[in-house]
Amino acid sequence: MRDRTDAPAPAPAPDAAAGRTPARPGPGPDRGPEQGPGPDRGPEQGPEPASVPRPLREHRHWPRSFADRLTTPLPGVRGYARLAREGAFRPGTEGLRGIPDLPYEPAPLPPVHPGGVCVTWAGHASWVLRTGGLTVLTDPVWSRRILGTPARMTPVGVRWEELPPVDAVVISHNHYDHLDAPTLKRLPRHTDLFVPAGLAGWFRRRGFTRVTDLDWWEAAELGGVRFEFVPAHHWSKRSLLDTCRSLWGGWILTDTLSAAPRKLYFAGDTGYGHWFGEIGRRHPGIDLALLPVGAYAPRWWLGDVHADPEEAVQACLDLGARRMAPMHWAAFVLSAEPVMEPLHRTLAAWQRAGLPREDLWDLPIGASRALPAEDVRTTG
């Protein structure tokens, strides 16, 4: 669709290293062993048929580790030693001076008409998505503080008491800034949860009864929405002994009730890499990509698992997405870049790419925006 123009806190979830190794593609229900990762399959083959939805809430058995899905090796002793020596994983005083300028404009959730799609940024990777007649939360973190980080720079953009009834929650992976136990305790235990492979047990032990865990390229349907779990360049860890014991990824949410189904892509946490092109090939016509643009410095430490703003814009191009909404910045101090830098660099990269300004949805925390009803659908 478009051409290229440019090129967490250490305690709970220290992020990545150097060197790149191939990732094993997720099998999915219809994926044969002859199919390789995205880079080896040309776009001329067109999109693959949608996978057959799996049953909701089934109990499944998974491998003990998903380390073979890593795109890059995890950091070793030398990496941690360098991080401790340099101490460069928080912005200095100058970098924090932009906190008063962080965009924060909470407002009541607007009504959504039948068949409409509306997104509201609650902050970080937490969104309120209303699509297909459902209200869906992504990686809900309503806590003021998460393990290993200072308190939030900005409050949550949507008061919990003002949320409509939550029909479903999607989780991208188990890092503390994406899987927040205190927030999840607020949910009714009968809420439908869509989570990565290997993570269902964590929720069931806490009393949740409607948990669906999926592998890459697998999907399930609830009401008028199809939820497909897709790959990401990241990893998982929540304690000393569970590294890569559960999978990580993003989600494609498709409104299945409309004549022209709307598609939202929630990336979760991810570095830049070949998976974006493969996701776009399998899912042409993404209406809006929610992409992370923050927590990327220093690059030698975070570059493989957290996209920077320029890479996020390129990911949008690779996906063939019509619009992009930046996220994963302005809420928590997770890395060393100045707090306003992610937005400034995203705006500059978008302009350099020659993309329409109105297609970059750089929402303030708490703001909402609806997809226009008169969208002209393209899948090329």
Short mmCIF file of C-alpha atoms in Angstrom, two decimals:
data_model
loop_
_atom_site.label_atom_id
_atom_site.label_comp_id
_atom_site.label_asym_id
_atom_site.label_seq_id
_atom_site.Cartn_x
_atom_site.Cartn_y
_atom_site.Cartn_z
CA MET A 1 0.00 0.00 0.00
CA ARG A 2 2.81 2.39 0.90
CA ASP A 3 6.51 2.48 0.18
CA ARG A 4 9.33 2.75 2.67
CA THR A 5 10.92 6.19 3.00
CA ASP A 6 13.20 5.87 6.10
CA ALA A 7 14.56 3.34 7.80
CA PRO A 8 10.42 -2.10 30.94
CA ALA A 9 11.80 -1.72 33.83
CA PRO A 10 14.78 -3.97 34.59
CA ALA A 11 13.37 -5.45 37.79
CA PRO A 12 10.21 -7.14 36.49
CA ALA A 13 11.00 -7.48 32.81
CA PRO A 14 14.42 -6.44 31.53
CA ASP A 15 14.41 -6.13 27.77
CA ALA A 16 16.54 -7.38 25.08
CA ALA A 17 19.87 -7.93 23.55
CA ALA A 18 21.78 -8.02 20.29
CA GLY A 19 22.04 -10.55 17.51
CA ARG A 20 19.14 -11.85 15.44
CA THR A 21 17.98 -15.40 14.98
CA PRO A 22 14.99 -16.65 13.02
CA ALA A 23 11.69 -17.02 14.84
CA ARG A 24 9.61 -20.15 14.47
CA PRO A 25 6.15 -19.37 13.12
CA GLY A 26 3.20 -20.33 15.26
CA PRO A 27 1.35 -23.33 13.89
CA GLY A 28 -2.22 -22.09 14.11
CA PRO A 29 -5.03 -24.50 13.38
CA ASP A 30 -4.57 -24.56 9.59
CA ARG A 31 -0.87 -23.90 9.30
CA GLY A 32 1.10 -26.71 7.69
CA PRO A 33 4.74 -27.50 8.47
CA GLU A 34 5.82 -26.47 5.00
CA GLN A 35 4.96 -22.82 5.64
CA GLY A 36 7.80 -20.65 6.81
CA PRO A 37 8.00 -17.23 8.41
CA GLY A 38 6.87 -14.10 6.65
CA PRO A 39 10.06 -13.07 4.78
CA ASP A 40 10.10 -16.26 2.68
CA ARG A 41 6.54 -16.02 1.47
CA GLY A 42 6.03 -13.44 -1.26
CA PRO A 43 3.15 -10.96 -1.24
CA GLU A 44 2.11 -12.12 -4.69
CA GLN A 45 0.54 -15.17 -3.03
CA GLY A 46 -2.16 -12.96 -1.57
CA PRO A 47 -3.82 -13.29 1.80
CA GLU A 48 -4.24 -16.73 3.31
CA PRO A 49 -7.71 -18.02 4.14
CA ALA A 50 -8.85 -17.12 7.63
CA SER A 51 -8.14 -19.81 10.17
CA VAL A 52 -11.07 -21.77 11.56
CA PRO A 53 -12.06 -20.24 14.90
CA ARG A 54 -11.21 -22.31 17.93
CA PRO A 55 -13.80 -23.03 20.61
CA LEU A 56 -13.98 -20.49 23.39
CA ARG A 57 -12.62 -21.33 26.85
CA GLU A 58 -11.12 -24.71 26.00
CA HIS A 59 -8.42 -26.14 28.25
CA ARG A 60 -5.25 -26.81 26.27
CA HIS A 61 -1.78 -28.21 26.80
CA TRP A 62 1.24 -26.18 25.71
CA PRO A 63 5.01 -26.73 25.57
CA ARG A 64 6.92 -25.84 28.70
CA SER A 65 8.78 -23.04 26.92
CA PHE A 66 8.23 -20.73 23.96
CA ALA A 67 11.87 -19.67 23.79
CA ASP A 68 12.08 -21.01 20.24
CA ARG A 69 9.76 -18.17 19.19
CA LEU A 70 12.28 -15.49 20.18
CA THR A 71 13.48 -13.33 17.31
CA THR A 72 16.64 -12.35 19.20
CA PRO A 73 18.57 -13.83 22.13
CA LEU A 74 17.75 -12.58 25.60
CA PRO A 75 20.38 -10.49 27.42
CA GLY A 76 23.19 -12.28 29.19
CA VAL A 77 25.43 -11.41 32.11
CA ARG A 78 27.45 -8.92 30.07
CA GLY A 79 24.34 -7.03 29.04
CA TYR A 80 23.12 -6.69 32.61
CA ALA A 81 26.60 -5.67 33.74
CA ARG A 82 26.71 -2.93 31.12
CA LEU A 83 23.27 -1.70 32.13
CA ALA A 84 24.30 -1.56 35.78
CA ARG A 85 27.56 0.18 34.86
CA GLU A 86 26.00 2.82 32.62
CA GLY A 87 22.76 3.24 34.56
CA ALA A 88 21.14 4.72 31.46
CA PHE A 89 17.63 3.39 31.73
CA ARG A 90 15.83 6.52 33.00
CA PRO A 91 15.74 10.04 31.52
CA GLY A 92 17.72 12.68 33.33
CA THR A 93 16.32 15.83 34.86
CA GLU A 94 16.20 17.55 31.47
CA GLY A 95 14.30 14.65 29.92
CA LEU A 96 11.66 14.77 32.65
CA ARG A 97 10.92 18.46 32.21
CA GLY A 98 8.38 17.66 29.52
CA ILE A 99 6.02 15.91 31.95
CA PRO A 100 3.68 18.94 32.19
CA ASP A 101 3.37 18.89 28.39
CA LEU A 102 2.27 15.25 28.13
CA PRO A 103 -1.10 15.14 26.34
CA TYR A 104 -3.89 14.40 28.79
CA GLU A 105 -7.48 15.31 27.91
CA PRO A 106 -9.94 12.98 29.65
CA ALA A 107 -13.51 13.22 28.40
CA PRO A 108 -16.69 11.14 28.64
CA LEU A 109 -16.82 8.18 26.29
CA PRO A 110 -18.81 9.19 23.21
CA PRO A 111 -21.78 7.08 22.10
CA VAL A 112 -21.15 4.47 19.42
CA HIS A 113 -23.78 3.89 16.78
CA PRO A 114 -24.65 0.35 15.63
CA GLY A 115 -21.88 -0.85 13.36
CA GLY A 116 -19.54 1.87 14.59
CA VAL A 117 -15.97 1.50 15.82
CA CYS A 118 -14.54 3.81 18.46
CA VAL A 119 -11.20 3.72 20.28
CA THR A 120 -10.29 5.50 23.52
CA TRP A 121 -6.73 5.72 24.84
CA ALA A 122 -6.67 5.13 28.60
CA GLY A 123 -2.86 5.39 28.64
CA HIS A 124 0.20 3.23 27.93
CA ALA A 125 -1.11 0.12 26.09
CA SER A 126 -4.59 0.30 27.61
CA TRP A 127 -7.41 1.05 25.17
CA VAL A 128 -11.17 0.93 25.35
CA LEU A 129 -12.21 -0.53 22.00
CA ARG A 130 -15.87 -0.56 21.02
CA THR A 131 -16.41 -2.65 17.94
CA GLY A 132 -18.84 -5.30 16.75
CA GLY A 133 -21.20 -4.38 19.56
CA LEU A 134 -18.60 -5.26 22.23
CA THR A 135 -16.53 -3.23 24.67
CA VAL A 136 -12.99 -4.62 24.77
CA LEU A 137 -10.07 -3.57 26.98
CA THR A 138 -6.49 -4.07 25.84
CA ASP A 139 -3.74 -4.73 28.43
CA PRO A 140 -5.71 -2.89 31.12
CA VAL A 141 -3.48 -1.12 33.66
CA TRP A 142 -5.46 1.23 35.89
CA SER A 143 -2.92 1.14 38.74
CA ARG A 144 -0.99 4.24 39.73
CA ARG A 145 2.25 2.29 39.96
CA ILE A 146 3.66 -0.95 38.57
CA LEU A 147 6.54 -3.03 39.88
CA GLY A 148 9.95 -1.50 39.28
CA THR A 149 8.85 1.93 38.04
CA PRO A 150 7.99 5.35 39.48
CA ALA A 151 4.34 6.34 39.73
CA ARG A 152 2.49 7.27 36.56
CA MET A 153 3.37 10.56 34.91
CA THR A 154 -0.25 11.02 33.85
CA PRO A 155 -3.43 9.62 35.40
CA VAL A 156 -5.46 6.98 33.63
CA GLY A 157 -7.55 8.67 30.96
CA VAL A 158 -10.82 6.86 31.74
CA ARG A 159 -12.23 6.45 35.23
CA TRP A 160 -12.97 2.80 35.94
CA GLU A 161 -16.43 3.72 37.21
CA GLU A 162 -17.23 5.35 33.87
CA LEU A 163 -16.48 2.29 31.75
CA PRO A 164 -19.42 0.57 30.07
CA PRO A 165 -19.80 -3.13 30.91
CA VAL A 166 -16.63 -4.85 29.70
CA ASP A 167 -17.36 -7.75 27.36
CA ALA A 168 -13.80 -8.91 26.78
CA VAL A 169 -10.15 -8.25 27.58
CA VAL A 170 -7.13 -9.01 25.39
CA ILE A 171 -3.67 -9.45 26.90
CA SER A 172 -0.51 -9.22 24.78
CA HIS A 173 1.98 -10.75 27.25
CA ASN A 174 2.75 -11.05 30.94
CA HIS A 175 5.10 -8.12 31.65
CA TYR A 176 3.89 -6.01 34.55
CA ASP A 177 3.11 -2.93 32.47
CA HIS A 178 0.72 -5.03 30.37
CA LEU A 179 -0.66 -7.58 32.84
CA ASP A 180 -1.70 -5.77 36.02
CA ALA A 181 -3.20 -8.00 38.71
CA PRO A 182 -4.79 -5.17 40.77
CA THR A 183 -6.66 -3.93 37.71
CA LEU A 184 -7.83 -7.39 36.72
CA LYS A 185 -9.23 -7.92 40.22
CA ARG A 186 -11.78 -5.24 39.40
CA LEU A 187 -13.28 -7.32 36.60
CA PRO A 188 -16.16 -9.76 37.07
CA ARG A 189 -14.79 -13.29 37.04
CA HIS A 190 -17.10 -14.19 34.15
CA THR A 191 -15.44 -11.63 31.81
CA ASP A 192 -14.17 -13.22 28.59
CA LEU A 193 -10.38 -13.05 28.46
CA PHE A 194 -8.25 -13.65 25.34
CA VAL A 195 -4.65 -14.36 26.30
CA PRO A 196 -1.43 -15.79 24.84
CA ALA A 197 -0.74 -19.51 24.83
CA GLY A 198 0.46 -20.72 28.20
CA LEU A 199 -1.07 -17.87 30.22
CA ALA A 200 -4.59 -19.19 30.85
CA GLY A 201 -3.58 -20.90 34.09
CA TRP A 202 -2.53 -17.58 35.62
CA PHE A 203 -6.08 -16.28 35.17
CA ARG A 204 -7.87 -19.47 36.16
CA ARG A 205 -5.95 -19.58 39.42
CA ARG A 206 -7.44 -16.16 40.14
CA GLY A 207 -10.98 -17.32 39.58
CA PHE A 208 -11.61 -16.30 35.96
CA THR A 209 -13.85 -18.84 34.28
CA ARG A 210 -13.93 -17.67 30.65
CA VAL A 211 -10.33 -17.73 29.45
CA THR A 212 -9.29 -18.49 25.87
CA ASP A 213 -5.57 -18.86 25.19
CA LEU A 214 -4.34 -18.91 21.61
CA ASP A 215 -1.20 -19.59 19.62
CA TRP A 216 0.02 -17.28 16.87
CA TRP A 217 -2.39 -17.15 13.92
CA GLU A 218 -5.18 -18.79 15.90
CA ALA A 219 -8.55 -17.08 16.33
CA ALA A 220 -11.74 -17.29 18.34
CA GLU A 221 -15.01 -15.40 18.04
CA LEU A 222 -17.19 -13.71 20.63
CA GLY A 223 -20.39 -11.98 19.59
CA GLY A 224 -19.63 -9.91 16.53
CA VAL A 225 -15.85 -9.83 16.91
CA ARG A 226 -13.15 -12.20 15.75
CA PHE A 227 -10.00 -12.17 17.92
CA GLU A 228 -6.83 -13.42 16.22
CA PHE A 229 -3.51 -13.66 18.05
CA VAL A 230 -0.57 -12.62 15.87
CA PRO A 231 3.22 -12.65 16.35
CA ALA A 232 5.37 -9.93 17.90
CA HIS A 233 9.10 -9.38 18.34
CA HIS A 234 9.18 -9.59 22.11
CA TRP A 235 9.35 -12.09 25.00
CA SER A 236 7.72 -12.91 28.32
CA LYS A 237 8.79 -12.97 31.96
CA ARG A 238 7.04 -12.25 35.23
CA SER A 239 9.28 -13.93 37.81
CA LEU A 240 12.74 -15.46 38.09
CA LEU A 241 11.59 -18.88 36.92
CA ASP A 242 9.06 -18.26 34.13
CA THR A 243 11.09 -16.77 31.26
CA CYS A 244 9.25 -17.45 27.99
CA ARG A 245 6.88 -19.92 29.65
CA SER A 246 3.98 -18.12 27.97
CA LEU A 247 3.73 -16.61 24.51
CA TRP A 248 3.61 -12.94 23.49
CA GLY A 249 1.99 -11.17 20.56
CA GLY A 250 -0.62 -8.76 19.27
CA TRP A 251 -4.28 -9.01 18.32
CA ILE A 252 -6.36 -8.43 15.20
CA LEU A 253 -9.96 -7.59 16.10
CA THR A 254 -12.37 -7.89 13.19
CA ASP A 255 -16.00 -6.78 13.25
CA THR A 256 -17.66 -9.81 11.66
CA LEU A 257 -21.18 -8.37 11.53
CA SER A 258 -20.56 -5.58 9.03
CA ALA A 259 -20.79 -5.98 5.27
CA ALA A 260 -17.32 -4.38 5.11
CA PRO A 261 -15.66 -5.71 8.29
CA ARG A 262 -13.52 -3.24 10.21
CA LYS A 263 -10.10 -4.40 11.42
CA LEU A 264 -8.15 -3.09 14.39
CA TYR A 265 -4.59 -4.19 15.10
CA PHE A 266 -3.31 -3.95 18.66
CA ALA A 267 0.44 -4.61 18.66
CA GLY A 268 1.03 -4.92 22.40
CA ASP A 269 4.79 -4.70 22.96
CA THR A 270 7.11 -5.35 20.04
CA GLY A 271 10.31 -4.50 18.30
CA TYR A 272 10.45 -3.94 14.55
CA GLY A 273 10.84 -6.88 12.21
CA HIS A 274 9.45 -9.14 9.51
CA TRP A 275 6.24 -10.07 11.31
CA PHE A 276 4.55 -6.78 10.38
CA GLY A 277 4.72 -7.56 6.68
CA GLU A 278 3.36 -11.05 7.29
CA ILE A 279 0.50 -9.75 9.42
CA GLY A 280 -0.38 -7.25 6.72
CA ARG A 281 -0.31 -9.95 4.05
CA ARG A 282 -2.65 -12.17 6.03
CA HIS A 283 -4.87 -9.27 7.07
CA PRO A 284 -5.17 -6.77 4.22
CA GLY A 285 -7.21 -3.67 4.87
CA ILE A 286 -6.36 -2.94 8.52
CA ASP A 287 -8.29 0.21 9.39
CA LEU A 288 -6.25 1.27 12.42
CA ALA A 289 -2.96 0.04 13.89
CA LEU A 290 -2.32 0.74 17.58
CA LEU A 291 1.47 0.76 17.66
CA PRO A 292 4.01 1.32 20.46
CA VAL A 293 6.35 4.28 20.02
CA GLY A 294 8.01 4.62 23.46
CA ALA A 295 10.31 2.86 25.92
CA TYR A 296 13.08 2.44 23.33
CA ALA A 297 16.27 3.94 24.81
CA PRO A 298 19.02 2.91 25.07
CA ARG A 299 18.79 1.13 21.73
CA TRP A 300 21.54 -1.39 22.49
CA TRP A 301 19.36 -2.67 25.34
CA LEU A 302 15.80 -2.24 24.04
CA GLY A 303 16.14 -2.07 20.27
CA ASP A 304 15.17 -5.67 19.54
CA VAL A 305 11.98 -5.69 21.59
CA HIS A 306 10.69 -2.09 21.61
CA ALA A 307 10.17 -0.24 18.33
CA ASP A 308 11.26 3.37 18.21
CA PRO A 309 9.02 5.99 16.54
CA GLU A 310 10.59 5.66 13.09
CA GLU A 311 10.25 1.88 13.24
CA ALA A 312 6.64 2.18 14.34
CA VAL A 313 5.83 4.31 11.30
CA GLN A 314 7.60 1.78 9.10
CA ALA A 315 5.62 -1.00 10.77
CA CYS A 316 2.43 0.82 9.81
CA LEU A 317 3.65 0.89 6.22
CA ASP A 318 4.53 -2.81 6.31
CA LEU A 319 1.10 -3.64 7.70
CA GLY A 320 -0.61 -1.65 4.98
CA ALA A 321 -2.71 -0.08 7.73
CA ARG A 322 -4.75 2.94 6.76
CA ARG A 323 -4.19 4.74 10.08
CA MET A 324 -1.87 4.59 13.06
CA ALA A 325 -2.46 5.50 16.71
CA PRO A 326 0.73 5.79 18.82
CA MET A 327 0.75 4.23 22.29
CA HIS A 328 3.16 2.92 24.95
CA TRP A 329 4.41 6.34 25.93
CA ALA A 330 3.39 9.27 28.22
CA ALA A 331 2.20 7.11 31.14
CA PHE A 332 5.17 5.34 32.78
CA VAL A 333 8.90 6.07 32.89
CA LEU A 334 10.30 2.82 31.52
CA SER A 335 13.41 3.91 29.63
CA ALA A 336 15.90 6.71 28.99
CA GLU A 337 14.42 8.85 26.21
CA PRO A 338 13.00 12.29 27.14
CA VAL A 339 9.32 11.92 27.89
CA MET A 340 8.06 14.04 24.97
CA GLU A 341 10.51 12.66 22.42
CA PRO A 342 8.35 9.72 21.24
CA LEU A 343 5.60 12.04 20.01
CA HIS A 344 7.97 14.51 18.36
CA ARG A 345 9.83 11.75 16.51
CA THR A 346 6.60 10.03 15.49
CA LEU A 347 5.22 13.24 14.00
CA ALA A 348 8.47 13.86 12.13
CA ALA A 349 8.69 10.31 10.79
CA TRP A 350 5.08 10.41 9.63
CA GLN A 351 5.69 13.67 7.80
CA ARG A 352 8.89 12.37 6.18
CA ALA A 353 6.97 9.35 4.94
CA GLY A 354 4.57 11.70 3.16
CA LEU A 355 1.52 10.21 4.86
CA PRO A 356 -1.73 12.15 5.39
CA ARG A 357 -1.65 13.97 8.72
CA GLU A 358 -5.26 13.04 9.43
CA ASP A 359 -4.33 9.34 9.38
CA LEU A 360 -2.01 9.70 12.36
CA TRP A 361 -4.25 9.52 15.42
CA ASP A 362 -1.92 10.93 18.08
CA LEU A 363 -4.63 11.00 20.71
CA PRO A 364 -4.15 12.59 24.12
CA ILE A 365 -4.62 10.19 27.01
CA GLY A 366 -8.36 10.04 27.67
CA ALA A 367 -9.40 11.04 24.15
CA SER A 368 -11.59 9.04 21.77
CA ARG A 369 -11.96 8.79 18.04
CA ALA A 370 -14.32 6.85 15.80
CA LEU A 371 -13.65 5.35 12.41
CA PRO A 372 -15.59 7.29 9.78
CA ALA A 373 -18.65 5.46 8.52
CA GLU A 374 -17.92 6.45 4.93
CA ASP A 375 -14.53 4.71 4.74
CA VAL A 376 -13.58 3.61 1.24
CA ARG A 377 -12.36 0.04 1.64
CA THR A 378 -9.11 -1.01 -0.03
CA THR A 379 -7.24 -4.26 0.42
CA GLY A 380 -4.28 -3.74 -1.86
#
